Coordinates of C-alpha atoms in Angstrom, one line a residue:
Chain A
G288 CA 0.0 0.0 0.0
A289 CA 0.9 3.7 -0.1
G290 CA 1.6 3.9 3.6
V291 CA 1.4 2.0 6.9
S292 CA -2.2 1.3 7.8
Q293 CA -3.3 0.8 11.4
S294 CA -6.7 -0.3 12.8
P295 CA -8.7 0.6 14.6
S296 CA -7.8 4.3 14.9
N297 CA -9.5 4.5 18.3
K298 CA -10.4 1.8 20.8
V299 CA -12.1 2.2 24.1
T300 CA -12.2 -0.9 26.3
E301 CA -13.1 -1.9 29.8
K302 CA -10.4 -2.8 32.2
G303 CA -9.7 -6.5 32.1
K304 CA -10.7 -7.0 28.5
D305 CA -8.4 -8.2 25.7
V306 CA -7.7 -6.0 22.7
E307 CA -6.1 -6.6 19.3
L308 CA -4.4 -3.9 17.3
R309 CA -3.6 -4.4 13.6
C310 CA -0.8 -3.0 11.4
D311 CA -0.5 -3.4 7.7
P312 CA 3.0 -2.3 6.6
I313 CA 4.3 -1.0 3.3
S314 CA 4.7 -3.7 0.7
G315 CA 8.3 -4.8 0.5
H316 CA 9.3 -3.5 3.9
T317 CA 10.8 -6.4 5.7
A318 CA 11.2 -4.7 9.1
L319 CA 8.2 -3.8 11.4
Y320 CA 8.3 -2.1 14.7
W321 CA 5.7 -1.4 17.5
Y322 CA 6.1 1.6 19.8
R323 CA 3.9 3.0 22.6
Q324 CA 3.4 6.7 23.1
R325 CA 2.0 7.9 26.4
L326 CA 0.5 11.3 26.5
G327 CA 3.1 14.0 26.3
Q328 CA 6.0 11.5 26.2
G329 CA 8.4 10.0 23.8
L330 CA 8.0 6.8 21.9
E331 CA 8.8 3.6 23.8
F332 CA 10.0 0.5 21.9
L333 CA 7.9 -2.6 22.3
I334 CA 8.8 -5.2 19.6
Y335 CA 10.7 -5.6 16.3
F336 CA 10.1 -8.1 13.5
Q337 CA 12.6 -8.7 10.6
G338 CA 11.5 -11.1 7.9
N339 CA 11.2 -14.7 9.2
S340 CA 13.7 -14.1 12.0
A341 CA 12.8 -14.4 15.7
P342 CA 11.3 -11.1 16.9
D343 CA 13.1 -8.8 19.4
K344 CA 10.6 -8.7 22.2
S345 CA 12.8 -6.9 24.7
G346 CA 10.5 -3.9 25.0
L347 CA 7.3 -5.7 25.9
P348 CA 6.4 -4.4 29.4
S349 CA 4.7 -7.5 30.7
D350 CA 3.5 -11.0 29.6
R351 CA 0.1 -9.5 29.0
F352 CA 1.6 -8.1 25.7
S353 CA 2.2 -10.2 22.7
A354 CA 2.6 -9.7 19.0
E355 CA 2.6 -11.7 15.8
R356 CA 3.7 -11.2 12.3
T357 CA 3.6 -13.8 9.5
G358 CA 6.5 -13.3 7.0
E359 CA 6.5 -9.7 5.8
S360 CA 2.8 -9.1 6.1
V361 CA 0.3 -7.9 8.6
S362 CA 1.2 -7.7 12.3
T363 CA -1.1 -7.8 15.3
L364 CA -0.4 -6.6 18.8
T365 CA -2.5 -8.2 21.5
I366 CA -2.9 -6.8 25.1
Q367 CA -4.6 -9.2 27.5
R368 CA -6.4 -8.2 30.7
T369 CA -6.0 -4.5 29.9
Q370 CA -5.1 -2.1 32.7
Q371 CA -5.6 1.7 32.8
E372 CA -1.8 2.2 32.5
D373 CA -2.1 0.6 29.0
S374 CA -3.9 3.7 27.8
A375 CA -1.7 5.2 25.1
V376 CA -1.2 5.6 21.4
Y377 CA 0.2 2.4 19.8
L378 CA 2.3 3.2 16.8
C379 CA 3.5 0.8 14.1
A380 CA 6.3 1.5 11.7
S381 CA 7.9 -0.4 8.8
S382 CA 11.2 0.1 7.0
L383 CA 13.1 -1.4 4.1
G384 CA 15.3 -3.7 6.2
S385 CA 17.3 -4.2 9.3
G386 CA 19.8 -1.5 8.6
F387 CA 19.7 2.3 9.3
Y388 CA 16.6 2.9 7.2
G389 CA 14.1 5.5 8.1
Y390 CA 10.8 4.4 9.5
T391 CA 7.4 5.0 8.0
F392 CA 4.9 5.3 10.8
G393 CA 1.2 4.6 10.7
S394 CA -1.2 7.1 12.3
G395 CA -1.5 4.9 15.4
T396 CA -4.3 3.3 17.5
R397 CA -5.4 5.4 20.5
L398 CA -6.3 2.9 23.2
T399 CA -8.3 4.1 26.2
V400 CA -8.9 1.7 29.1
V401 CA -11.8 2.7 31.3
Chain B
G55 CA 20.7 0.9 27.7
E56 CA 20.6 4.0 25.7
N57 CA 19.1 7.2 27.2
V58 CA 18.2 10.3 25.0
E59 CA 17.5 13.7 26.6
Q60 CA 15.9 16.4 24.5
H61 CA 15.6 20.2 25.2
P62 CA 13.7 22.4 25.2
S63 CA 10.3 20.7 25.8
T64 CA 8.5 23.7 24.2
L65 CA 9.8 26.4 21.9
S66 CA 8.1 29.4 20.5
V67 CA 9.6 31.5 17.7
Q68 CA 8.5 34.2 15.3
E69 CA 7.9 33.3 11.7
G70 CA 11.2 33.7 9.8
D71 CA 13.4 33.1 12.9
S72 CA 15.5 30.1 13.4
A73 CA 14.8 27.2 15.8
V74 CA 17.3 24.9 17.5
I75 CA 16.5 21.7 19.3
K76 CA 19.2 19.8 21.2
C77 CA 19.6 16.2 22.2
T78 CA 22.2 14.3 24.2
Y79 CA 22.7 10.5 24.3
S80 CA 24.4 8.1 26.6
D81 CA 25.5 5.1 24.6
S82 CA 28.8 5.8 22.8
A83 CA 28.0 2.9 20.4
S84 CA 25.1 4.8 18.9
N85 CA 25.8 5.8 15.3
Y86 CA 22.5 6.7 13.7
F87 CA 20.5 9.8 14.7
P88 CA 17.1 10.6 13.0
W89 CA 14.7 13.4 13.6
Y90 CA 10.9 13.0 13.3
K91 CA 8.2 15.5 13.0
Q92 CA 4.7 14.7 14.5
E93 CA 1.6 16.7 13.6
L94 CA -1.5 16.4 15.7
G95 CA -3.3 13.1 15.2
K96 CA -0.6 11.7 12.9
G97 CA 2.3 9.3 13.2
P98 CA 5.8 10.8 13.3
Q99 CA 7.5 11.5 9.9
L100 CA 11.2 11.3 9.3
I101 CA 12.6 14.7 8.3
I102 CA 16.3 14.2 8.4
D103 CA 18.9 11.7 9.7
I104 CA 22.6 11.6 10.2
R105 CA 25.1 8.8 10.7
S106 CA 28.2 9.0 12.8
N107 CA 30.7 9.3 10.0
V108 CA 29.6 12.9 9.3
G109 CA 29.3 15.9 11.5
E110 CA 26.6 17.9 9.6
K111 CA 23.9 17.3 7.1
K112 CA 21.6 19.8 5.5
D113 CA 18.4 19.6 3.5
Q114 CA 16.9 22.9 2.4
R115 CA 15.9 24.8 5.6
I116 CA 16.7 21.9 7.9
A117 CA 20.2 20.9 9.2
V118 CA 21.5 18.5 11.8
T119 CA 24.8 18.6 13.5
L120 CA 26.5 15.8 15.5
N121 CA 29.3 16.0 18.1
K122 CA 30.2 12.4 18.9
T123 CA 32.8 13.4 21.4
A124 CA 30.3 15.3 23.5
K125 CA 27.5 12.9 22.6
H126 CA 25.1 15.5 21.4
F127 CA 23.3 16.4 18.2
S128 CA 21.0 19.3 17.2
L129 CA 18.3 20.1 14.8
H130 CA 18.4 23.6 13.1
I131 CA 15.4 25.0 11.3
T132 CA 15.9 28.3 9.5
E133 CA 13.3 30.7 8.1
T134 CA 10.6 29.1 10.1
Q135 CA 7.1 28.9 8.7
P136 CA 3.7 28.3 10.4
E137 CA 3.6 24.8 8.9
D138 CA 6.8 23.9 10.9
S139 CA 4.6 24.0 14.0
A140 CA 4.6 20.4 15.4
V141 CA 6.3 18.1 17.9
Y142 CA 9.8 17.1 17.0
F143 CA 11.5 14.0 18.3
C144 CA 15.2 13.1 18.2
A145 CA 16.3 9.5 18.4
A146 CA 19.4 7.3 18.5
S147 CA 20.3 3.8 17.5
S148 CA 23.4 1.6 17.7
G149 CA 22.1 -1.2 15.5
T150 CA 23.4 -3.7 18.0
G151 CA 21.5 -7.0 18.1
G152 CA 20.2 -6.5 14.6
G153 CA 17.6 -4.1 13.6
N154 CA 17.3 -0.3 13.9
K155 CA 15.7 -0.1 17.3
L156 CA 15.4 3.6 18.2
T157 CA 15.5 5.3 21.6
F158 CA 13.5 8.5 21.4
G159 CA 13.7 11.8 23.2
T160 CA 10.7 13.2 25.0
G161 CA 9.8 15.7 22.2
T162 CA 9.8 19.4 21.6
Q163 CA 6.6 21.3 20.9
L164 CA 7.6 23.9 18.3
K165 CA 5.2 26.8 17.8
V166 CA 5.8 29.3 15.0
E167 CA 3.9 32.5 15.5
L168 CA 2.9 34.9 12.8

């Protein structure tokens, strides 16, 4: 596609529910990243996928967070048993490869846990 | 791990003036330094990046300087225009462990006043 597409754009969920966020990267971009952006703060790394290699999960804040990506296609980020501190904008980015390539970000999913 | 500090958090300039945003980093292994611009409701967009083998890079009204000895880098915007108003993020990456995992600063809200 022309850009990175994320859905939904907004999600309001009750505390304790599970949510699934979707990212559709640019075709041909082998690298895919998830970041979390809390209000007024910088971006916090969550997870990185490169082709069929094992993902770098070092940024996931707890075992309630998981993500999947099949090959170089769509990725989903799942948050189980959501807590209020999970409220944030979740941003997905893709890039050409594992080197120092610039990211193309999606517009993000704004998650609100009530 | 890497830590990136960014100053100022807010910056207000008159149209036509210059704006300077400064960042420092802690990991001497970092060798890639991008800058992103984020407009309201959108994902960050790469505006310029620099690698450690150069000290300065310029693209029209935007320039970035890097001092590896002091571990700091700066964004310079000349002849500012109202459309430059946005949040700007600096970031750093060492590329260790594979991938281009970025550590972001906390952002600078730039306002260009008419």
